[in-house]
Coordinates of C-alpha atoms in Angstrom, one line a residue:
X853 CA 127.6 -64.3 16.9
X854 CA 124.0 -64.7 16.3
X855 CA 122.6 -64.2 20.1
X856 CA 125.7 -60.7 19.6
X857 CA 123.8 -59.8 16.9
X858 CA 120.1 -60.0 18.0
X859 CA 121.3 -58.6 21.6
X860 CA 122.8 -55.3 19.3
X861 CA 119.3 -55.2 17.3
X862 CA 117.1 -55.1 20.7
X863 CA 119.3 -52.5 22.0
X864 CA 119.0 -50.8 18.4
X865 CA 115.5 -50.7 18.0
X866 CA 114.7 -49.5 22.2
X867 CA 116.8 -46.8 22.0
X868 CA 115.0 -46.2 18.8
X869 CA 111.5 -46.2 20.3
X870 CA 113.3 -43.3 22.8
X871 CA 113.3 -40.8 20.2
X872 CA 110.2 -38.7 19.9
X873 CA 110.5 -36.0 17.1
X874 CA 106.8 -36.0 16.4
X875 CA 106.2 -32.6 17.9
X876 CA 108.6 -30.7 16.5
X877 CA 108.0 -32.4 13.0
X878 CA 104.4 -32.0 13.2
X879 CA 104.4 -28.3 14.4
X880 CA 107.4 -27.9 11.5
X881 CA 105.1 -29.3 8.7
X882 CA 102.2 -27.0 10.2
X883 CA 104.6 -23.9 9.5
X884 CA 105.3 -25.5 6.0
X885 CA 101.6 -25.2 5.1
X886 CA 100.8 -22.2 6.7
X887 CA 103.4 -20.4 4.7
X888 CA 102.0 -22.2 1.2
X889 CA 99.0 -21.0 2.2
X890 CA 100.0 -17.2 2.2
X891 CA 101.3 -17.7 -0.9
X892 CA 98.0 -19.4 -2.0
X893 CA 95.9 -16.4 -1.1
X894 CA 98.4 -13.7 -2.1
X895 CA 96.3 -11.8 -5.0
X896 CA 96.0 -14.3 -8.5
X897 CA 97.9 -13.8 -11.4
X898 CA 94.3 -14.4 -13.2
X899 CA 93.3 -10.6 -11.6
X900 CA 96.6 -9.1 -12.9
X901 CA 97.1 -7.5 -16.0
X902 CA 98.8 -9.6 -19.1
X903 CA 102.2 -9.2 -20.0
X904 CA 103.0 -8.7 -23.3
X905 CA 106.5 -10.9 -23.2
X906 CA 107.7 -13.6 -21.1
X907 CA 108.8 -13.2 -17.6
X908 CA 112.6 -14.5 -19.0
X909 CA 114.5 -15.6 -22.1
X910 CA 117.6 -17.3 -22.8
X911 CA 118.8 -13.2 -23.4
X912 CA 117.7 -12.7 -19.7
X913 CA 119.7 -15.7 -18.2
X914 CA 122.4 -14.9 -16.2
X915 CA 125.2 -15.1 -18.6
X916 CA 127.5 -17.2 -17.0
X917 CA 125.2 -20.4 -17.2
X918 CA 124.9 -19.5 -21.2
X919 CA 128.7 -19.8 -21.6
X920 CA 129.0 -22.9 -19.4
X921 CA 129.2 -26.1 -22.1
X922 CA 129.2 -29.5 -20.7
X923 CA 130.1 -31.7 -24.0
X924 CA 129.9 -35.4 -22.7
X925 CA 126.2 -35.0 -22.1
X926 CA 125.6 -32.3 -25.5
X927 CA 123.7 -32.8 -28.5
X928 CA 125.3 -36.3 -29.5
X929 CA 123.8 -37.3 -26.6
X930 CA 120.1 -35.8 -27.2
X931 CA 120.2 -37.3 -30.6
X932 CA 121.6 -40.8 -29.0
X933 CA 118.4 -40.7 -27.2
X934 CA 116.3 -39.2 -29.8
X935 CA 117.4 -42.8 -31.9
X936 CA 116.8 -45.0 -28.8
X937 CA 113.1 -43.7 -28.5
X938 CA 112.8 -44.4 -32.3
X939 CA 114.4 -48.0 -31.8
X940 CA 111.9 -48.5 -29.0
X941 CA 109.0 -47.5 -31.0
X942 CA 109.7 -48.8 -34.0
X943 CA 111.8 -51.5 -34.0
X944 CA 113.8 -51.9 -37.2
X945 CA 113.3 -48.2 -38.0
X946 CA 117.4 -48.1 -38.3
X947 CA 120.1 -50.3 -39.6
X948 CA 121.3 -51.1 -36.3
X949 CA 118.9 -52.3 -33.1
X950 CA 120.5 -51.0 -30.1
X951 CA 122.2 -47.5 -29.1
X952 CA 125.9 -48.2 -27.3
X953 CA 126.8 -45.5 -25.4
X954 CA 130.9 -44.7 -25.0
X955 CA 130.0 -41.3 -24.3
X956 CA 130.2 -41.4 -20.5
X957 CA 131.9 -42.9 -17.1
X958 CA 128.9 -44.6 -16.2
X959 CA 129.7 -48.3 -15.6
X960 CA 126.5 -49.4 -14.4
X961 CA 124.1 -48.4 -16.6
X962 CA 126.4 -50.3 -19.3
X963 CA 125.6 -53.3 -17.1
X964 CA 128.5 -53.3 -14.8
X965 CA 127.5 -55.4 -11.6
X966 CA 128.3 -53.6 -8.6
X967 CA 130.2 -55.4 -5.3
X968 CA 128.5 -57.2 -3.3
X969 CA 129.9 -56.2 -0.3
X970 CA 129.3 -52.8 -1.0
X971 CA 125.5 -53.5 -1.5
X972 CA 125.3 -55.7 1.6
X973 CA 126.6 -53.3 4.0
X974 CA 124.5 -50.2 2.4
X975 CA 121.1 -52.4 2.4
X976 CA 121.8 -53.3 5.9
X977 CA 122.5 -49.7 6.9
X978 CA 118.9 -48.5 5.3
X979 CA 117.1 -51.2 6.6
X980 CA 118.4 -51.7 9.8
X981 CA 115.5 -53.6 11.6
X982 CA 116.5 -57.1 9.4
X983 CA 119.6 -56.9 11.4
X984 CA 117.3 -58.4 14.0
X985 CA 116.0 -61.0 11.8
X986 CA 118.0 -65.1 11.9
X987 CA 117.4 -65.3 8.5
X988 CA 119.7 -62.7 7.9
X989 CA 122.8 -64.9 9.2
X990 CA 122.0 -67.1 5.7
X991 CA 121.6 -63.9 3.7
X992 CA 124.9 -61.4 4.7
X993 CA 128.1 -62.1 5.0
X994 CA 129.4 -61.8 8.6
X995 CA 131.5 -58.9 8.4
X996 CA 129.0 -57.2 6.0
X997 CA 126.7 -57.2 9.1
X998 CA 129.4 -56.1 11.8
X999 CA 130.3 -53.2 9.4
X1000 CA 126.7 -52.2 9.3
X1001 CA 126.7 -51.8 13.1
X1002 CA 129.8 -50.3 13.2
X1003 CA 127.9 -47.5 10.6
X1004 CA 124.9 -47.8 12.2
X1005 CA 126.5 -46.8 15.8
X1006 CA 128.4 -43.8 13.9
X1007 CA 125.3 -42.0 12.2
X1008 CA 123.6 -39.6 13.9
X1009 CA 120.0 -41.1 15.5
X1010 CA 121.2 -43.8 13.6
X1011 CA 119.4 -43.2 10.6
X1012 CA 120.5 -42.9 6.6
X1013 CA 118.1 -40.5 6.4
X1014 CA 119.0 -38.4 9.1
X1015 CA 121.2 -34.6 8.0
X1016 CA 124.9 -35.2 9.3
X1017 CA 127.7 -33.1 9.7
X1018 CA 128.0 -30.7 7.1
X1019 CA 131.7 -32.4 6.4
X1020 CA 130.2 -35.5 6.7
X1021 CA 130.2 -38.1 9.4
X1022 CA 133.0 -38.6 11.7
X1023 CA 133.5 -42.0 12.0
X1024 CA 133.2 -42.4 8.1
X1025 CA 135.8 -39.5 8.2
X1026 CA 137.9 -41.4 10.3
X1027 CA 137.5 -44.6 8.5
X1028 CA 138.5 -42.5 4.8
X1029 CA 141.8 -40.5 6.6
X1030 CA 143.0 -44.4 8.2
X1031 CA 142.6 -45.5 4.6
X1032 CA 144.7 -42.5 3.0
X1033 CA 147.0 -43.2 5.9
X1034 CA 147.3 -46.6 4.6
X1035 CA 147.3 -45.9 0.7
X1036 CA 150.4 -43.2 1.3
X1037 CA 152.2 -44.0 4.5
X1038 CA 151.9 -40.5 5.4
X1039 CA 149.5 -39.3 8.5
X1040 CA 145.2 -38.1 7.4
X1041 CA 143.8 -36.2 9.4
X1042 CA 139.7 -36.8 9.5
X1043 CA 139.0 -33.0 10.0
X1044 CA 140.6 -32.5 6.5
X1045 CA 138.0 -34.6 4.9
X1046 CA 134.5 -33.1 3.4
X1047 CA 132.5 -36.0 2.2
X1048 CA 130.7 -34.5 -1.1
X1049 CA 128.1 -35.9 -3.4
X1050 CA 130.5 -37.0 -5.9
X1051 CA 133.8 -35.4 -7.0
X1052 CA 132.0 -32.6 -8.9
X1053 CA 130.2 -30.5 -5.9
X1054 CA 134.1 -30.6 -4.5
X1055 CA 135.4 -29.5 -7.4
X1056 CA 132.7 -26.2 -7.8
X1057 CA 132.5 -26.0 -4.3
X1058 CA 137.1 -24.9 -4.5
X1059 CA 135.9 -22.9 -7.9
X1060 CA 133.4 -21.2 -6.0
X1061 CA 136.0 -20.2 -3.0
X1062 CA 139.0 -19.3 -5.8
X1063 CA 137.5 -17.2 -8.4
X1064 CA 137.1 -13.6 -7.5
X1065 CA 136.2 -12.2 -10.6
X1066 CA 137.2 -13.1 -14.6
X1067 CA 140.6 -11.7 -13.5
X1068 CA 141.1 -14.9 -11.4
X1069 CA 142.6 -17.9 -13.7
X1070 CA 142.9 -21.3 -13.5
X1071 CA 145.3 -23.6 -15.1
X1072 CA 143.7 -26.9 -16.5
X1073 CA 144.9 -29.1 -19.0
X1074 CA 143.8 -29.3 -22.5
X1075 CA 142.3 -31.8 -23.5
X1076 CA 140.6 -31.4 -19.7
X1077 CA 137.1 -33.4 -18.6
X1078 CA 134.6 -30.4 -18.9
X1079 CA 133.4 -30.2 -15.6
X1080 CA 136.5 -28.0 -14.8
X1081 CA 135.8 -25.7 -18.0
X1082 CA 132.0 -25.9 -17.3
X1083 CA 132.8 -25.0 -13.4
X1084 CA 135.3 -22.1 -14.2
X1085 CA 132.8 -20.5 -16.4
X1086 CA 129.4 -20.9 -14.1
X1087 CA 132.0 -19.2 -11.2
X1088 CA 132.8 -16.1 -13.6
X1089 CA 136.6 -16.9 -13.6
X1090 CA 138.9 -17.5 -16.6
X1091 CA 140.3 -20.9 -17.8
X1092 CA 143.8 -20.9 -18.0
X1093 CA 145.0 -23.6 -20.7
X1094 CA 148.0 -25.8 -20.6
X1095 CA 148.6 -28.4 -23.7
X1096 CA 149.8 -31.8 -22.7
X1097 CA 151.7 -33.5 -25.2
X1098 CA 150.3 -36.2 -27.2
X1099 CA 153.5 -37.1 -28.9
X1100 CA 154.6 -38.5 -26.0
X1101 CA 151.6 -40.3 -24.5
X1102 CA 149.9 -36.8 -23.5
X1103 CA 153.2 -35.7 -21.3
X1104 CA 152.4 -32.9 -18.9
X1105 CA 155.5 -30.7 -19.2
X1106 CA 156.2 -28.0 -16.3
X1107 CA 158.1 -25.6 -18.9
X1108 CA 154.4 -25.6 -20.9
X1109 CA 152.5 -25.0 -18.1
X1110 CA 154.9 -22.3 -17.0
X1111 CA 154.7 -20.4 -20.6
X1112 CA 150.6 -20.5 -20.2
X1113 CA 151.1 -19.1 -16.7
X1114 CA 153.8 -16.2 -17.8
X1115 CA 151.0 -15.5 -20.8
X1116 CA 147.8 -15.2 -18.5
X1117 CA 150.1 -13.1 -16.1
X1118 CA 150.5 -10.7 -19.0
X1119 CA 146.7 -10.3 -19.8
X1120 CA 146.3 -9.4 -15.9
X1121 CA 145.2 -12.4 -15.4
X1122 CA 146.0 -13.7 -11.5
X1123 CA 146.4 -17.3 -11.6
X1124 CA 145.2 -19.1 -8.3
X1125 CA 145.3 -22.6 -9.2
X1126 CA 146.7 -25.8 -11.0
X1127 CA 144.2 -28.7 -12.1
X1128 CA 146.0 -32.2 -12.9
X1129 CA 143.6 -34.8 -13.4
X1130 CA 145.4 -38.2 -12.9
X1131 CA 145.0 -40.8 -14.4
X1132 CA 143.8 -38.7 -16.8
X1133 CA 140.7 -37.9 -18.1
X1134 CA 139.6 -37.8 -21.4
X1135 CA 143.4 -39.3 -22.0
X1136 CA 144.2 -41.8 -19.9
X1137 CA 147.6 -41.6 -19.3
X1138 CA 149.1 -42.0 -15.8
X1139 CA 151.9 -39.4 -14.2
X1140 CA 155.7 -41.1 -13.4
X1141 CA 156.6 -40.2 -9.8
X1142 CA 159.1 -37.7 -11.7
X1143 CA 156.9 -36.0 -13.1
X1144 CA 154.6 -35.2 -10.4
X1145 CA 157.2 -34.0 -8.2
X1146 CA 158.2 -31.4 -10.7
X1147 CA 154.4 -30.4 -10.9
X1148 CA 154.7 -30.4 -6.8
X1149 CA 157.7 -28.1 -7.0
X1150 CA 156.1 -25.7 -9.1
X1151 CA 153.0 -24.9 -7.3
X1152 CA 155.0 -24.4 -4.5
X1153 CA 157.5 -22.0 -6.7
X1154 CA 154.6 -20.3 -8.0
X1155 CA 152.0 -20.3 -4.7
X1156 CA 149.4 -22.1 -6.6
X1157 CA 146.8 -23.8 -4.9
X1158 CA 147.5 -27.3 -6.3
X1159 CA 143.8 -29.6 -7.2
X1160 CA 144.6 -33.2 -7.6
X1161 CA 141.6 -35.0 -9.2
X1162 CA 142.3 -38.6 -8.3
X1163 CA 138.8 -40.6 -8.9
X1164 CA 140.6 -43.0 -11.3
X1165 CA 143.3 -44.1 -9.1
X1166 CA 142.6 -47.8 -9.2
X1167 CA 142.1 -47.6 -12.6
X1168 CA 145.3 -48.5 -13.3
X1169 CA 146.4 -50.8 -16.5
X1170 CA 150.0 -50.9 -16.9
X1171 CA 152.6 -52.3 -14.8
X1172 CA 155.3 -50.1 -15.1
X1173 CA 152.9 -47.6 -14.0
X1174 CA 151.7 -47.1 -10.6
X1175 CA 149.2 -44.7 -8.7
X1176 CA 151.2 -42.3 -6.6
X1177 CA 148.7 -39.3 -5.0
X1178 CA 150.1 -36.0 -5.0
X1179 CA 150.0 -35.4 -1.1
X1180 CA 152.3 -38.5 -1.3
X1181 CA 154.7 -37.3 -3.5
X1182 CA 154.7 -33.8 -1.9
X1183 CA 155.0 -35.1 1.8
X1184 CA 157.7 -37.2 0.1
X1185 CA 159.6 -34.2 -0.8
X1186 CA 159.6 -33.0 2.7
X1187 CA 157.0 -30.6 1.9
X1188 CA 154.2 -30.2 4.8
X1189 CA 151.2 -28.3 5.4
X1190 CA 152.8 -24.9 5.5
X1191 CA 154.7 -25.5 2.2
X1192 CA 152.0 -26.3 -0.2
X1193 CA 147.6 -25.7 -0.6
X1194 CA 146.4 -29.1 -2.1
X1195 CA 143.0 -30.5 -2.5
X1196 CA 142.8 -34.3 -3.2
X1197 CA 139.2 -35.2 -5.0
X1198 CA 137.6 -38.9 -5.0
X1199 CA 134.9 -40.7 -5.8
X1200 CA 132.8 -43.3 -5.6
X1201 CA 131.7 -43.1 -9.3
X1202 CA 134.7 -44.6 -10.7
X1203 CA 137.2 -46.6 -9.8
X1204 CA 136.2 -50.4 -9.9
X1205 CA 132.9 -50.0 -8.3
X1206 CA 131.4 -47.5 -10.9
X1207 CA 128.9 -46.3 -7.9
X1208 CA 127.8 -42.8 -10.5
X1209 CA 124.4 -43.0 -9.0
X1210 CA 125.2 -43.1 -5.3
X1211 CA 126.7 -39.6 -5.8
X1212 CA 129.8 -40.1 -3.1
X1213 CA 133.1 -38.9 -2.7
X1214 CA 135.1 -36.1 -0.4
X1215 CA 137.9 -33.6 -0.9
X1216 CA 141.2 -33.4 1.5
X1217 CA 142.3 -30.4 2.0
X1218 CA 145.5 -29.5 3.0
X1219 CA 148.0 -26.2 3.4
X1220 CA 145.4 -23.9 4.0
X1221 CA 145.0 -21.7 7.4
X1222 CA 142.5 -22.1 9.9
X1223 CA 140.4 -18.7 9.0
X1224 CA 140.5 -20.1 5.4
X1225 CA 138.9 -23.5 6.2
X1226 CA 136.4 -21.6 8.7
X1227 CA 135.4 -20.4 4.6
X1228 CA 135.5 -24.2 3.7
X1229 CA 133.2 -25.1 6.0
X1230 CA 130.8 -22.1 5.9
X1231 CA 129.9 -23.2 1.9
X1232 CA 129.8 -26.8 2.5
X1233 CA 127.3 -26.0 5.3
X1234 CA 124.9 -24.1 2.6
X1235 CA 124.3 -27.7 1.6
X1236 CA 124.1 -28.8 4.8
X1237 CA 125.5 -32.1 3.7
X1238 CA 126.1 -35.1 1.2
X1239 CA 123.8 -37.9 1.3
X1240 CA 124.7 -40.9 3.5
X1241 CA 124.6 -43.7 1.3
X1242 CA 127.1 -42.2 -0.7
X1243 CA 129.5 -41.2 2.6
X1244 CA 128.8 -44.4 3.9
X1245 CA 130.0 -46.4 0.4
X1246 CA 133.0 -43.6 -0.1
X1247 CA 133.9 -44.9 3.6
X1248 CA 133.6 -48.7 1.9
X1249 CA 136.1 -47.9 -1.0
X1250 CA 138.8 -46.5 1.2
X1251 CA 138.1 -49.6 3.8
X1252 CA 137.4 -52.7 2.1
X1253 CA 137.4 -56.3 3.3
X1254 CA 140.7 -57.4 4.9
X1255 CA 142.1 -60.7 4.8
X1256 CA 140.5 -63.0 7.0
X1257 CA 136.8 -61.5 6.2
X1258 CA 134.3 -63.3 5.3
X1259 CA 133.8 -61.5 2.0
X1260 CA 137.7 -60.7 1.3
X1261 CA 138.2 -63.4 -1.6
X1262 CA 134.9 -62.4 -3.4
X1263 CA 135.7 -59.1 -2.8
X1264 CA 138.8 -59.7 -4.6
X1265 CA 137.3 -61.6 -7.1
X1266 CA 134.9 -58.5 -8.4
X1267 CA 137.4 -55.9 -8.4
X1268 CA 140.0 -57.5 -9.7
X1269 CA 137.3 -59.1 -12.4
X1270 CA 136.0 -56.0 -13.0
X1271 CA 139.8 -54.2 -13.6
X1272 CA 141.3 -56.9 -15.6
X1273 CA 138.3 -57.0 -18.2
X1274 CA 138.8 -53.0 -18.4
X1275 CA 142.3 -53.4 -19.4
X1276 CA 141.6 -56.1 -22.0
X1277 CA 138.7 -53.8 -23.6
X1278 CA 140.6 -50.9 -23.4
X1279 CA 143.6 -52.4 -25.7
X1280 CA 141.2 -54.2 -27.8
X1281 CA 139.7 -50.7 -28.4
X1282 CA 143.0 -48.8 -29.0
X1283 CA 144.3 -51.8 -31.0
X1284 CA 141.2 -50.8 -33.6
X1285 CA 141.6 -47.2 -33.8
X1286 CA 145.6 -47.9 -34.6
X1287 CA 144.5 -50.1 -37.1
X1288 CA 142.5 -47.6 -39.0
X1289 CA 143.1 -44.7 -42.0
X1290 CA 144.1 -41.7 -40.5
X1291 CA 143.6 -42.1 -36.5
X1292 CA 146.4 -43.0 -34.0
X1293 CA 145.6 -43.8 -30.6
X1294 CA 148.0 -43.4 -27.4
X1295 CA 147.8 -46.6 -25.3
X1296 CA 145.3 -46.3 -22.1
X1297 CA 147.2 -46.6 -19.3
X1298 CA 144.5 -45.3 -16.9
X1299 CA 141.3 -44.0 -16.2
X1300 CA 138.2 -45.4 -18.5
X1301 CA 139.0 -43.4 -21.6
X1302 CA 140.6 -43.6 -25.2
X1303 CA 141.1 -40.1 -27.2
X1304 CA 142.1 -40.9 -30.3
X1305 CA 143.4 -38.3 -33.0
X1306 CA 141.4 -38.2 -36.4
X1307 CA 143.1 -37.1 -39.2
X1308 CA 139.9 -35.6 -41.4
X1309 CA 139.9 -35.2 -45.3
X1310 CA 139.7 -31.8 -46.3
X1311 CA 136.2 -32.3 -48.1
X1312 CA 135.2 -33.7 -44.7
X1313 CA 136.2 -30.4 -42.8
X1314 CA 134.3 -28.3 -45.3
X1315 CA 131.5 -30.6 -45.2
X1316 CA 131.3 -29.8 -41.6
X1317 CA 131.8 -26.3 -42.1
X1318 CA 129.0 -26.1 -44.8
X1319 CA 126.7 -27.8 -41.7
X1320 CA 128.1 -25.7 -39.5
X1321 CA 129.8 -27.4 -37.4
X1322 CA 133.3 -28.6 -35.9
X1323 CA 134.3 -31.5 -38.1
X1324 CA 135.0 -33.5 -34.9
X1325 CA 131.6 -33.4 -33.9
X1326 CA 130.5 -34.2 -37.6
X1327 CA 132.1 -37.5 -37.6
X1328 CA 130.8 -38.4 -34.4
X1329 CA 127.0 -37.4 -35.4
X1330 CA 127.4 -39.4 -38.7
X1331 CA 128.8 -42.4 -37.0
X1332 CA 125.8 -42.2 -34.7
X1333 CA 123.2 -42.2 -37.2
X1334 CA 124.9 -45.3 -38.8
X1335 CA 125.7 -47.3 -36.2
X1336 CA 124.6 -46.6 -33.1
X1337 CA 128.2 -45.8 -31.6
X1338 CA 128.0 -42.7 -29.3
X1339 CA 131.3 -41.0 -28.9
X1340 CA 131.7 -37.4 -27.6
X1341 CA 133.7 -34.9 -30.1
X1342 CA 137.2 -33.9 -28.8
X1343 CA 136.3 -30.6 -29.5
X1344 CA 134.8 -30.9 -26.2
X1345 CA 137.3 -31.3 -24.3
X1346 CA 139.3 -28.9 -26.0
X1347 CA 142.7 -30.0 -28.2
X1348 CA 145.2 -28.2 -30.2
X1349 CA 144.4 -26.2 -32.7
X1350 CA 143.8 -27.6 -36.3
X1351 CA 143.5 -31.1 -34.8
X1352 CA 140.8 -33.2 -34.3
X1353 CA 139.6 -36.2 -31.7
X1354 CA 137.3 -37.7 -29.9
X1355 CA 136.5 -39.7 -26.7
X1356 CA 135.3 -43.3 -26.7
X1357 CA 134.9 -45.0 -22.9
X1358 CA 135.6 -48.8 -22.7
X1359 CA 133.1 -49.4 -20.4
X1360 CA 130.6 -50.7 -22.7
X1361 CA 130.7 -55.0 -21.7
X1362 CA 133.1 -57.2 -22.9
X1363 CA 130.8 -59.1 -25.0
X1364 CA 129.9 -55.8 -27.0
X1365 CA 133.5 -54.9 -28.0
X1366 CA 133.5 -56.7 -30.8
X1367 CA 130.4 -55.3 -32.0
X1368 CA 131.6 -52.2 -32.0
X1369 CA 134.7 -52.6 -33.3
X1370 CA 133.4 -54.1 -36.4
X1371 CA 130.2 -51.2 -36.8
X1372 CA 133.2 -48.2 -36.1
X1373 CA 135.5 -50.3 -39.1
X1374 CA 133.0 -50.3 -41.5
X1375 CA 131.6 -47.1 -41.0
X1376 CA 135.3 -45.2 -40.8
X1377 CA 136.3 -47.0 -44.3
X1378 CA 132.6 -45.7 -45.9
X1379 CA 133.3 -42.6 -44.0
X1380 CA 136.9 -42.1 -45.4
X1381 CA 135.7 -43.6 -48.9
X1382 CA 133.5 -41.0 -49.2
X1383 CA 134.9 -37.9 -48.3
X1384 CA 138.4 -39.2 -49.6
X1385 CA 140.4 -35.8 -51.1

């Protein structure tokens, strides 16, 4: 293996030494500079004459970024920070000594170890020249280092920091559509994939190619995960609402989405598309088989473009439960590529691996003709492409070790490790909202998330008002500034009228649950003492 290894590193690093891009680079930087220095010696703004008001103002912004609101990073967040800079500078300025964020799907920065595996192949892949190196035998794991050259011999010059494909790199496209293959027993084709940074350039990316004009709906689910919101809005089109039912576990009923799609239809609205999110998001319920097939058999009724976020799909608690995608379930109902449009998002950023900052992920898009993806590819190409650490690890997660690796049982190991402490923190969590005054929490049956309903004394609601603000939101700023806790209003996410929730993550570590638990008791009974009616 070793004398395989250094013979593939030799051959590596002369075919290397082959490529000469200096000229081309040097004579492209010498453009660069040239045109900086036109700019440099284009007539001062020091000669010209003062303006009397700034060149722009929030009133001159275009006024679709104004209406855009992206709640779980909003102003719970800027105080969050506001009180760890305070903690940092003055420790003991507060009653608590650290800030715990439940605010976000950011497993990492909560201290969430990432999988080895993962790591080895990626270092190897950006560093390429150890690969040569004996000591590296001792270091790697065996198949971490043949994955690496099996990578390695797919990039283009063989570099991560070389521009691919502008859907992302073959090979890593072919490794993603065997693993889909895999997942649903139905065929993936590679030249369906686009690997994105993340789920959420995928998701503006379909908003961008959908929405016409504010005449142009889209259905999403309320309470939805405000990137689909934010994204409608920044595109100029018109969110189309659709309550799912928290009575029975936040239920997504056909006959509700139906009514919502009759009502927009009536306003002139045309509706183009259906957003599920499952699991869900901020909710974190999972879909029965069932149920997605009726969803299935209504975009096809209704010739809606169907968009199937999927980025929790291991996330997965419950065992009568199970992760079905919807091109599964629709090419289960005998439905094929000229009977329904579907786009399947994923990501690296969730899941078990919790990879937020490697920005990776793809779209599959199916049931659209070949002029239409010709429009596909023309907008992904504007970006010229995602960066390759992130296709690379989004290859990883749909191709992880096998049995007989090297790495499989530690592999197994973290993941499941890492999934079996989510689902005990998760009930711990819902187990304490249950158990306090006037909040009920479904179970989490997926995802990351808990979205508990708050039932608010009425002083508490005119409190809020007299602040003005949501009472949501009020809760969640006072149970910051007295404990630390940062949860994001429900309000954000949007919820039935007249009711009121928010969204607590349960990624924060095991060993913090408790913690929190007791600081969000103490502060809901002061809380409910306080503003009791």
């Amino acid at each position: 293996m070793r004398r395989f290894v250094i013979g593939r590193g030799r051959n590596f690093l002369n075919r290397s030494h082959q490529q000469n891009l200096l000229s081309s680079s040097s004579s492209h930087c010498q453009s660069r500079f040239l045109s900086s220095t036109s700019v440099i010696d284009s007539p001062s703004s020091s000669s010209m004459a003062p303006t009397s008001s700034p060149a722009i103002t929030v009133d001159s912004l275009n006024p679709k970024v104004l209406k855009c609101e992206y709640a779980v990073r909003g102003e719970i967040v800027s105080i969050a920070q506001r009180l760890q800079q305070e903690l940092q500078t003055n420790p003991g300025s507060h009653s608590f000594d650290e800030i715990l964020y439940c605010n976000i799907g950011n497993p990492q920065s909560l201290g969430q170890q990432p999988i080895t595996f993962f790591r080895e192949v990626l270092a190897l892949c950006d560093h390429p020249s150890i690969l040569d190196r004996s000591e590296t035998q001792g270091l790697f794991s065996a198949d971490s280092i043949e994955r690496a050259w099996q990578i390695l011999d797919q990039i283009p010059g063989r570099a991560t920091g070389a521009y691919s494909h502008s859907q992302g790199i073959k090979g890593l496209r072919d490794t993603i559509a065997a693993g889909i293959e895999a997942r649903d027993g139905f065929p993936a084709d590679p030249n369906d994939i686009f690997l994105t940074d993340g789920a959420s350039p995928a998701v503006h990316m379909m908003m961008q190619l959908l929405i016409r004009s504010e005449n142009d709906g889209i259905l999403c689910p309320i309470p939805q995960y405000p990137l689909y919101s934010a994204s409608i809005a920044l595109h100029g089109g018109t969110l189309v609402p659709y309550y799912l039912d928290e009575a029975t576990g936040w239920g997504l009923e056909t006959s509700e989405v139906k009514k919502q799609l009759e009502a927009a239809k009536a306003k002139g609205i045309t509706v183009r598309a259906l957003v599920v999110i499952n699991p869900g998001n901020p909710t974190g319920q999972v879909l029965a088989e069932e149920n997605q097939r009726a969803i299935v058999d209504f975009c096809k009724k209704e010739g809606l473009v169907l968009l199937a976020d999927e980025v929790y799909q291991e996330n997965v608690y419950v065992p009568e439960k199970k992760f079905h995608s919807f091109k599964k379930v629709s090419r289960s109902m005998g439905y094929g590529e000229k009977d329904i449009s579907l786009v399947s998002f994923q990501s690296v950023s969730k899941g078990y691996h919790g990879e937020c900052g490697k920005r990776g992920g793809y779209m599959e898009v199916t049931g659209f003709s070949p002029e239409v993806r010709e429009q596909i590819y023309k907008v992904a190409s504007v970006n010229l492409c995602s960066n390759i650490s992130g296709q690379i690890l989004a290859s990883l997660v749909m191709s992880p070790p096998k049995v007989g690796d090297e790495s499989y049982e530690s592999y197994c190991a973290e993941r499941d490790g890492i999934l079996s402490s989510l689902a005990r923190r998760a009930k711990t969590l819902e187990d304490a909202f249950n158990s306090l005054e006037g909040i009920t929490c479904n179970k989490a049956e997926g995802a990351m998330y808990l979205f508990p309903r708050i039932q608010l004394p009425e002083k508490a609601i005119k409190a809020a008002e007299a602040e003005k603000t949501v009472p949501d939101a009020f809760y969640c700023r006072r149970l910051l500034n007295a404990t630390g806790i940062v949860l994001v209003p429900g309000s954000g996410f949007g919820q039935v009228p007249g009711t009121w929730h928010f969204r607590c993550t349960i990624l924060p570590q095991e060993d913090k649950i408790p913690a929190i638990v007791t600081r969000l008791t103490d502060f809901h009974k002061s809380f409910m003492d306080k503003f009791r009616n």
